[in-house]
Amino acid sequence: MFILQTVLEFAVAIFIIWGLFNEKKLIKFEDYIIDAIKRRVKPSAKTSNVYHHKNHPTDCRQDDRTCA
């Protein structure tokens, strides 16, 4: 376990140093990871809340379910 922890610490240190010299590549990589996470977490129509009201809050008088 100690060897694995040491290897991971060296890898992180090397990655940080590499990131200092290749900042633009690192930013592109971060953006790619964030976009990939957003695509996976994107809510589907099945999980959407049927009681969600997209209009102005004063329009809830038309349907009592949206005023909760």
XYZ file of C-alpha atoms in Angstrom, residues 2-43:
42
model
C 2.866 2.352 0.828
C 4.418 1.888 -2.615
C 1.135 2.615 -4.385
C 0.628 5.771 -2.331
C 4.160 6.946 -3.108
C 3.714 6.311 -6.839
C 0.425 8.230 -6.857
C 2.005 11.153 -4.980
C 4.831 11.336 -7.526
C 2.312 11.150 -10.387
C 0.322 14.040 -8.923
C 3.472 16.103 -8.426
C 4.611 15.449 -12.008
C 1.126 16.294 -13.330
C 1.107 19.598 -11.418
C 4.547 20.534 -12.746
C 3.497 19.543 -16.291
C 0.352 21.662 -15.863
C 2.416 24.721 -15.005
C 4.279 24.520 -18.307
C 1.335 23.348 -20.460
C -1.494 25.431 -19.081
C -3.485 25.675 -22.318
C -3.507 21.890 -22.777
C -4.557 21.465 -19.150
C -7.430 23.929 -19.575
C -8.637 22.087 -22.689
C -8.488 18.798 -20.777
C -10.452 20.266 -17.854
C -13.105 21.641 -20.224
C -13.355 18.234 -21.920
C -13.862 16.487 -18.558
C -16.482 19.025 -17.434
C -18.402 18.655 -20.707
C -18.301 14.859 -20.421
C -19.692 15.028 -16.886
C -22.438 17.437 -17.963
C -23.472 15.083 -20.772
C -23.752 12.148 -18.360
C -25.622 14.100 -15.685
C -28.015 15.698 -18.178
C -31.544 15.092 -16.862
